[in-house]
Short mmCIF file of C-alpha atoms and ligand atoms in Angstrom, two decimals:
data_model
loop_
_atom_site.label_atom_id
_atom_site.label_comp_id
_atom_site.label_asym_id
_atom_site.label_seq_id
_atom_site.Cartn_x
_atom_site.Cartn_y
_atom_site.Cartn_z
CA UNK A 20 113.27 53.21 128.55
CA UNK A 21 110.98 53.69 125.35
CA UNK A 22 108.93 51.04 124.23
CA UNK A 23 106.72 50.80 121.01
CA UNK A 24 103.47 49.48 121.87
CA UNK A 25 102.63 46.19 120.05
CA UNK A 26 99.14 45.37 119.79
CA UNK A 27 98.18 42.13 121.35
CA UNK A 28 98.14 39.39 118.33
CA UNK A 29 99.80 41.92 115.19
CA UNK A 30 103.57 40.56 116.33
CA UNK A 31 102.44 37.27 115.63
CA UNK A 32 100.13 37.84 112.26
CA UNK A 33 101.01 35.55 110.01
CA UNK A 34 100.74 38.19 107.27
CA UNK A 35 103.57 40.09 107.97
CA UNK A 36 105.93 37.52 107.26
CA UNK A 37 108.26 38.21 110.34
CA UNK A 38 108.10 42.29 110.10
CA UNK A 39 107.01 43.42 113.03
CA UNK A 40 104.96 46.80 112.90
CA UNK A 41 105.29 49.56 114.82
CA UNK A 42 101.96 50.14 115.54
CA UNK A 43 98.13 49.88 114.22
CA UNK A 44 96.69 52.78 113.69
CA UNK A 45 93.37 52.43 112.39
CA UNK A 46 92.24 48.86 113.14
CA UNK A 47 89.46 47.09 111.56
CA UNK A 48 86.49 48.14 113.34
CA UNK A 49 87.75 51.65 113.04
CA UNK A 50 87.81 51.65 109.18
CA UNK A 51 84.21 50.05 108.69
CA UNK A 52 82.87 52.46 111.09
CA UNK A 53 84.83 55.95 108.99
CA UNK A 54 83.53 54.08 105.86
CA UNK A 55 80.27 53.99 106.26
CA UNK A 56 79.92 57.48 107.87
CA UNK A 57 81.77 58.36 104.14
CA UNK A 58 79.20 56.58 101.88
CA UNK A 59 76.36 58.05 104.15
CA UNK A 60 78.05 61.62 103.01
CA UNK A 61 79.24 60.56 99.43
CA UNK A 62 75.23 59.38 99.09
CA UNK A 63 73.92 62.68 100.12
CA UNK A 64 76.62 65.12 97.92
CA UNK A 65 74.97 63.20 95.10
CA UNK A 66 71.60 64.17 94.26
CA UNK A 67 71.63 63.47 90.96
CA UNK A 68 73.81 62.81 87.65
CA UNK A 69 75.64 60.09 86.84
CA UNK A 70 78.37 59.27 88.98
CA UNK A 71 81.18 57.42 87.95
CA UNK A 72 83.85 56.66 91.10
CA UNK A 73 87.41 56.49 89.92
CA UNK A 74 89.88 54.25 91.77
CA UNK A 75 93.14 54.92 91.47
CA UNK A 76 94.78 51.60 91.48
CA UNK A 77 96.61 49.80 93.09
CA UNK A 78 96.15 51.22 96.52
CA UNK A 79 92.69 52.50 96.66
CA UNK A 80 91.29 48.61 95.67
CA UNK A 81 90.33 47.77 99.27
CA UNK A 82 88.72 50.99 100.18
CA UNK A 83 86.67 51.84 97.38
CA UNK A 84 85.44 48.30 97.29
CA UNK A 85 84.20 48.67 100.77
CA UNK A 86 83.18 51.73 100.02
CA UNK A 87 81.30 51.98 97.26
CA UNK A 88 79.00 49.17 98.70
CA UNK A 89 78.04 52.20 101.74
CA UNK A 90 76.62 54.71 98.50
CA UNK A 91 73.27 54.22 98.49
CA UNK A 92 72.49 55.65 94.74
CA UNK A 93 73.17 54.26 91.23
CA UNK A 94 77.09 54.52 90.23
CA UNK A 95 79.44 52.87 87.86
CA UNK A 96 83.01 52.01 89.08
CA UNK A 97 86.27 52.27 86.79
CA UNK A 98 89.62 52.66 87.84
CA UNK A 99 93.30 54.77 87.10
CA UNK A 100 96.97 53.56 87.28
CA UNK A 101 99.56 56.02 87.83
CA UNK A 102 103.11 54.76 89.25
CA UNK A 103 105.41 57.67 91.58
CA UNK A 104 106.62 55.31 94.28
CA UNK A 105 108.62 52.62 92.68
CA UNK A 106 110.01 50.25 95.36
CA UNK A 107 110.65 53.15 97.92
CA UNK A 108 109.10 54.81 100.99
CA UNK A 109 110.00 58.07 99.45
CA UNK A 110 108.19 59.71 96.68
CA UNK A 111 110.18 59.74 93.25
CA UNK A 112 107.82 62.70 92.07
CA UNK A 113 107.65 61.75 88.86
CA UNK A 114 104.11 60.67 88.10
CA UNK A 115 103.20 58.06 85.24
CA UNK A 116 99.89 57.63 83.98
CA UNK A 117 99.68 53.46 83.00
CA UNK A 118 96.06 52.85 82.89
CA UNK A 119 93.48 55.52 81.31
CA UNK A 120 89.91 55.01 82.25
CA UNK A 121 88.25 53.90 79.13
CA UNK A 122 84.26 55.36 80.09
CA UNK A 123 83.45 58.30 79.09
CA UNK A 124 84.43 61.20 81.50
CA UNK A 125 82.39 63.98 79.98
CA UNK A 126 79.15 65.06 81.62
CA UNK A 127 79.63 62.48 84.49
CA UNK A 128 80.52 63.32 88.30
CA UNK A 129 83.70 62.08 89.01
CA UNK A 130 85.04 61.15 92.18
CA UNK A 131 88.24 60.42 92.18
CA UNK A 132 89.10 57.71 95.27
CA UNK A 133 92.49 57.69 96.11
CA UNK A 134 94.14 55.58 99.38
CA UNK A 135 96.40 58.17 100.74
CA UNK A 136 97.76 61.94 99.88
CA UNK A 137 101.45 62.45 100.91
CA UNK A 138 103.23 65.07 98.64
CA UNK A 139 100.11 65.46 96.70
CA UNK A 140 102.12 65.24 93.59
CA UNK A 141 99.98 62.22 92.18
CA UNK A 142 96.39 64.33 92.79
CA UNK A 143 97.73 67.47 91.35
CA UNK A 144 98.80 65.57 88.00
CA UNK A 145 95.23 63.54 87.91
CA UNK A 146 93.46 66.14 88.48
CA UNK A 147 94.86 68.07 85.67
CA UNK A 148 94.21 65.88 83.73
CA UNK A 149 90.93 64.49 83.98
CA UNK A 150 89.76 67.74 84.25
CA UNK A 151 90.33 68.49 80.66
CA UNK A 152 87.79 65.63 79.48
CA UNK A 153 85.12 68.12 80.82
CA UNK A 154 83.24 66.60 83.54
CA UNK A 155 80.14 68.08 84.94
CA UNK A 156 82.37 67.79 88.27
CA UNK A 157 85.48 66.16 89.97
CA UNK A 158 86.43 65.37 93.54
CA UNK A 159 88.43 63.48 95.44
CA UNK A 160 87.49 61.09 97.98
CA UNK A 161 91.02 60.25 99.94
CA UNK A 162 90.99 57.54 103.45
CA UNK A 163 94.04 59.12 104.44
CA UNK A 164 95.25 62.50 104.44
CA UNK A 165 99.10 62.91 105.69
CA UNK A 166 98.38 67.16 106.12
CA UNK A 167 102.28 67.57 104.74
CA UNK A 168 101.52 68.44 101.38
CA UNK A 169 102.61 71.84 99.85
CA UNK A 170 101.12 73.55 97.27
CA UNK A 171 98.02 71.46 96.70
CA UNK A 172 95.90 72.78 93.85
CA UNK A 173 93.24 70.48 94.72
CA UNK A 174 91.57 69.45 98.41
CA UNK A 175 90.21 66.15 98.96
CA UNK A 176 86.26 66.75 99.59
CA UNK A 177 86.01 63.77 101.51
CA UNK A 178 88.62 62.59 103.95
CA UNK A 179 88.80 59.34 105.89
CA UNK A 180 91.05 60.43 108.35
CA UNK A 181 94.46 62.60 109.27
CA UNK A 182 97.13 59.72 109.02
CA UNK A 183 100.54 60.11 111.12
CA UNK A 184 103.62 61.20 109.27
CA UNK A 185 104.78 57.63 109.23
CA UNK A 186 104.53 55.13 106.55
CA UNK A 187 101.54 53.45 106.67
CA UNK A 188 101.17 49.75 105.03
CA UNK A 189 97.33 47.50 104.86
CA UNK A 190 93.95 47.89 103.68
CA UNK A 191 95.14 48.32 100.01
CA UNK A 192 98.61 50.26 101.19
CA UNK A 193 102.02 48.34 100.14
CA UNK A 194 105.27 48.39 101.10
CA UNK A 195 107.13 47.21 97.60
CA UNK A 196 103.83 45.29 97.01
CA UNK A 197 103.72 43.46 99.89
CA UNK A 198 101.14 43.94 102.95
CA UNK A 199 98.18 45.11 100.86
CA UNK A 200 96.20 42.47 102.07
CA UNK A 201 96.40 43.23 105.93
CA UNK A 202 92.76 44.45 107.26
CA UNK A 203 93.84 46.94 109.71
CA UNK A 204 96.66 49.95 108.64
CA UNK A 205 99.74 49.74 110.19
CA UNK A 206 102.87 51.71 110.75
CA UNK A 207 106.58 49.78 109.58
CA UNK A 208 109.14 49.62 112.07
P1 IMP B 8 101.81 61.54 96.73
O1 IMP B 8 101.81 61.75 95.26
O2 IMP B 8 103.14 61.82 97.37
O3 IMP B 8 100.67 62.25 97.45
O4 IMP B 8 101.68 59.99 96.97
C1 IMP B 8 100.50 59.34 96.86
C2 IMP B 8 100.71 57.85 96.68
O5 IMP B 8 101.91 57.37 97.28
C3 IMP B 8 99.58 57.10 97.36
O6 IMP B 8 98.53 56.87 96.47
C4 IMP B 8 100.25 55.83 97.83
O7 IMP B 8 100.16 54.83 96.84
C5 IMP B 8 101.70 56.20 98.04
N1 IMP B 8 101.97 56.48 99.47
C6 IMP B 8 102.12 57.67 100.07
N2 IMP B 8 102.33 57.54 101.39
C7 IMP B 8 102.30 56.21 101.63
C8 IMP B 8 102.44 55.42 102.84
O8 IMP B 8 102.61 55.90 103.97
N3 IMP B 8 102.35 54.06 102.68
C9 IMP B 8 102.15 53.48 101.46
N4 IMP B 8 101.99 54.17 100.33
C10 IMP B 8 102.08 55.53 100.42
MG1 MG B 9 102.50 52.09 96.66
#
Protein backbone atom coordinates (compact mmCIF):
# COMPACT_ATOMS: atom_id res chain seq x y z
CA UNK A 1 0.00 0.00 0.00
CA UNK A 2 1.37 3.69 -0.57
CA UNK A 3 0.52 6.26 1.68
CA UNK A 4 1.29 10.09 1.49
CA UNK A 5 2.48 11.25 4.68
CA UNK A 6 0.27 14.00 6.23
CA UNK A 7 1.84 16.09 8.70
CA UNK A 8 0.22 16.04 12.05
CA UNK A 9 -2.25 19.28 12.16
CA UNK A 10 -1.84 20.51 7.99
CA UNK A 11 -5.12 18.07 7.14
CA UNK A 12 -6.98 20.01 9.45
CA UNK A 13 -5.55 23.82 8.74
CA UNK A 14 -8.17 25.85 8.42
CA UNK A 15 -6.38 27.65 5.56
CA UNK A 16 -6.65 25.23 3.07
CA UNK A 17 -10.20 25.33 2.84
CA UNK A 18 -10.73 21.45 2.61
CA UNK A 19 -7.57 20.72 0.12
CA UNK A 20 -5.61 18.50 1.61
CA UNK A 21 -1.76 18.76 0.74
CA UNK A 22 0.39 16.30 -0.13
CA UNK A 23 3.05 17.14 1.90
CA UNK A 24 5.12 20.16 3.68
CA UNK A 25 8.15 20.57 2.52
CA UNK A 26 9.83 23.35 4.06
CA UNK A 27 7.95 24.15 7.29
CA UNK A 28 8.16 27.24 9.21
CA UNK A 29 11.09 26.91 11.29
CA UNK A 30 12.91 25.69 8.26
CA UNK A 31 12.33 28.91 6.21
CA UNK A 32 13.34 31.44 9.09
CA UNK A 33 16.37 29.47 9.69
CA UNK A 34 17.45 29.44 5.31
CA UNK A 35 16.43 33.16 5.58
CA UNK A 36 18.50 34.41 7.81
CA UNK A 37 21.59 32.35 6.75
CA UNK A 38 20.55 34.39 3.16
CA UNK A 39 20.52 37.97 4.61
CA UNK A 40 23.77 37.05 6.62
CA UNK A 41 25.23 36.32 2.85
CA UNK A 42 23.16 39.03 0.90
CA UNK A 43 24.78 41.53 3.86
CA UNK A 44 28.26 40.48 3.19
CA UNK A 45 28.07 40.43 -1.06
CA UNK A 46 27.27 44.07 -0.37
CA UNK A 47 30.04 46.16 0.64
CA UNK A 48 29.02 49.09 -0.67
CA UNK A 49 26.67 50.99 -3.31
CA UNK A 50 23.33 51.47 -3.19
CA UNK A 51 21.27 48.56 -3.22
CA UNK A 52 17.92 48.54 -4.34
CA UNK A 53 16.10 44.80 -3.85
CA UNK A 54 13.53 44.12 -6.50
CA UNK A 55 10.52 41.93 -5.67
CA UNK A 56 8.90 40.47 -8.20
CA UNK A 57 5.34 40.48 -7.18
CA UNK A 58 3.04 38.70 -6.35
CA UNK A 59 4.89 35.68 -5.15
CA UNK A 60 8.09 36.90 -3.76
CA UNK A 61 5.90 39.36 -1.08
CA UNK A 62 6.38 37.01 1.87
CA UNK A 63 9.98 36.22 1.37
CA UNK A 64 11.53 39.35 0.63
CA UNK A 65 9.62 40.89 3.47
CA UNK A 66 11.19 38.46 5.81
CA UNK A 67 14.05 38.82 4.18
CA UNK A 68 15.05 41.99 3.73
CA UNK A 69 14.59 42.57 7.56
CA UNK A 70 17.92 39.73 7.89
CA UNK A 71 20.27 42.51 5.54
CA UNK A 72 22.04 44.25 7.85
CA UNK A 73 23.09 47.43 5.51
CA UNK A 74 21.11 50.40 4.11
CA UNK A 75 18.66 49.30 1.07
CA UNK A 76 15.58 50.58 -0.58
CA UNK A 77 12.82 48.05 -1.58
CA UNK A 78 10.61 48.35 -4.89
CA UNK A 79 8.92 45.76 -6.60
CA UNK A 80 8.07 44.10 -10.48
CA UNK A 81 4.84 42.49 -11.87
CA UNK A 82 5.13 40.18 -14.64
CA UNK A 83 2.11 37.59 -15.27
CA UNK A 84 3.17 33.80 -17.20
CA UNK A 85 0.99 31.54 -15.09
CA UNK A 86 -2.54 32.59 -15.51
CA UNK A 87 -4.84 30.25 -13.52
CA UNK A 88 -2.69 27.07 -14.32
CA UNK A 89 -0.01 24.82 -12.80
CA UNK A 90 1.66 24.88 -16.11
CA UNK A 91 3.66 27.67 -17.45
CA UNK A 92 1.93 29.60 -20.46
CA UNK A 93 5.52 30.99 -21.44
CA UNK A 94 4.45 34.01 -22.44
CA UNK A 95 5.79 36.62 -20.05
CA UNK A 96 3.98 40.11 -19.40
CA UNK A 97 5.59 42.87 -17.81
CA UNK A 98 2.43 44.82 -15.67
CA UNK A 99 4.26 46.80 -13.17
CA UNK A 100 7.71 48.70 -14.05
CA UNK A 101 9.74 49.75 -11.11
CA UNK A 102 9.51 53.45 -11.06
CA UNK A 103 13.30 54.19 -9.04
CA UNK A 104 15.89 54.70 -10.85
CA UNK A 105 17.80 51.48 -11.94
CA UNK A 106 21.00 53.05 -13.18
CA UNK A 107 24.11 52.96 -11.03
CA UNK A 108 22.26 50.95 -8.26
CA UNK A 109 22.86 47.11 -7.33
CA UNK A 110 20.00 45.29 -8.12
CA UNK A 111 18.89 42.21 -6.72
CA UNK A 112 16.30 40.86 -8.21
CA UNK A 113 14.13 38.51 -5.47
CA UNK A 114 12.07 36.18 -7.07
CA UNK A 115 9.88 33.16 -5.09
CA UNK A 116 10.59 30.28 -7.31
CA UNK A 117 12.46 29.43 -10.86
CA UNK A 118 10.64 26.67 -12.84
CA UNK A 119 11.16 27.08 -16.69
CA UNK A 120 13.18 30.11 -16.06
CA UNK A 121 11.28 31.83 -18.75
CA UNK A 122 10.17 34.78 -16.37
CA UNK A 123 14.14 35.47 -15.16
CA UNK A 124 15.46 35.26 -18.63
CA UNK A 125 12.87 38.04 -19.86
CA UNK A 126 13.59 40.33 -16.52
CA UNK A 127 16.77 40.05 -16.74
CA UNK A 128 16.94 41.27 -20.21
CA UNK A 129 15.43 43.76 -19.50
CA UNK A 130 16.50 45.46 -16.55
CA UNK A 131 19.74 45.00 -17.68
CA UNK A 132 19.45 47.56 -20.34
CA UNK A 133 18.73 50.48 -17.70
CA UNK A 134 22.51 50.01 -16.90
CA UNK A 135 22.94 49.00 -13.43
CA UNK A 136 26.24 48.94 -11.73
CA UNK A 137 25.07 45.14 -11.16
CA UNK A 138 22.09 42.62 -11.16
CA UNK A 139 21.39 39.35 -9.40
CA UNK A 140 18.95 37.26 -8.48
CA UNK A 141 18.10 36.16 -5.14
CA UNK A 142 15.49 33.03 -5.74
CA UNK A 143 13.94 30.76 -2.25
CA UNK A 144 13.34 28.07 -4.53
CA UNK A 145 15.13 26.66 -7.31
CA UNK A 146 13.15 23.65 -9.23
CA UNK A 147 16.90 22.59 -11.14
CA UNK A 148 14.52 21.78 -14.45
CA UNK A 149 15.19 24.76 -16.27
CA UNK A 150 16.86 24.68 -19.78
CA UNK A 151 18.73 27.15 -21.26
CA UNK A 152 19.05 29.63 -18.42
CA UNK A 153 21.00 32.73 -19.43
CA UNK A 154 21.08 33.83 -15.98
CA UNK A 155 21.89 31.78 -12.43
CA UNK A 156 20.33 32.79 -9.33
CA UNK A 157 23.39 34.00 -6.99
CA UNK A 158 21.57 33.24 -4.03
CA UNK A 159 19.35 30.23 -3.62
CA UNK A 160 17.05 29.31 -0.76
CA UNK A 161 16.79 25.89 -1.48
CA UNK A 162 16.39 22.94 -4.38
CA UNK A 163 12.46 22.58 -4.38
CA UNK A 164 10.88 19.08 -5.57
CA UNK A 165 9.48 18.90 -9.05
CA UNK A 166 6.03 19.25 -7.61
CA UNK A 167 3.93 22.25 -7.34
CA UNK A 168 4.57 24.00 -4.46
CA UNK A 169 1.78 26.46 -2.85
CA UNK A 170 2.50 29.01 0.73
CA UNK A 171 4.78 31.53 1.92
CA UNK A 172 3.84 33.94 -0.97
CA UNK A 173 3.26 30.80 -3.62
CA UNK A 174 -0.52 30.53 -5.06
CA UNK A 175 -2.42 28.15 -6.55
CA UNK A 176 -5.00 30.50 -8.78
CA UNK A 177 -4.43 33.05 -5.94
CA UNK A 178 -5.34 31.13 -3.26
CA UNK A 179 -2.89 29.68 -0.41
CA UNK A 180 -0.41 32.56 -0.41
CA UNK A 181 -0.98 33.14 3.00
CA UNK A 182 0.02 29.61 4.43
CA UNK A 183 3.44 29.93 6.58
CA UNK A 184 4.99 26.74 5.70
CA UNK A 185 5.31 25.54 1.62
CA UNK A 186 3.41 22.81 0.70
CA UNK A 187 2.98 20.35 -2.08
CA UNK A 188 -1.00 20.03 -3.77
CA UNK A 189 -2.41 16.75 -3.91
P1 LIG B 1 9.12 30.24 -14.69
O1 LIG B 1 9.08 31.42 -15.59
O2 LIG B 1 8.58 29.00 -15.33
O3 LIG B 1 10.49 30.00 -14.06
O4 LIG B 1 8.06 30.48 -13.55
C1 LIG B 1 8.31 31.30 -12.50
C2 LIG B 1 7.02 31.72 -11.82
O5 LIG B 1 5.99 30.75 -11.94
C3 LIG B 1 7.28 31.87 -10.34
O6 LIG B 1 7.65 33.19 -10.03
C4 LIG B 1 5.96 31.47 -9.72
O7 LIG B 1 5.11 32.59 -9.58
C5 LIG B 1 5.34 30.51 -10.72
N1 LIG B 1 5.58 29.11 -10.30
C6 LIG B 1 6.47 28.24 -10.80
N2 LIG B 1 6.43 27.06 -10.16
C7 LIG B 1 5.47 27.19 -9.22
C8 LIG B 1 4.95 26.31 -8.19
O8 LIG B 1 5.37 25.15 -8.00
N3 LIG B 1 3.96 26.82 -7.40
C9 LIG B 1 3.48 28.09 -7.56
N4 LIG B 1 3.94 28.94 -8.47
C10 LIG B 1 4.92 28.49 -9.30
MG1 LIG C 1 1.52 32.30 -9.44
Amino acid sequence: MTSTIKPVGVKADPRLSGRAVKRVAFDEGTLATRVAELGREITAAYLDGDLLVLGLLKGSFIFLSDLVRQINRPLQVDFLVASSYGDGTVSSGTVNLVYDPETELEGKDILLVEDIVDSGRTLNRLMTILKERKPRSLEICALLHKRIAEGLKFEAKFVGFDAPNEFLVGYGLDHAENFRHLPYIASLQ
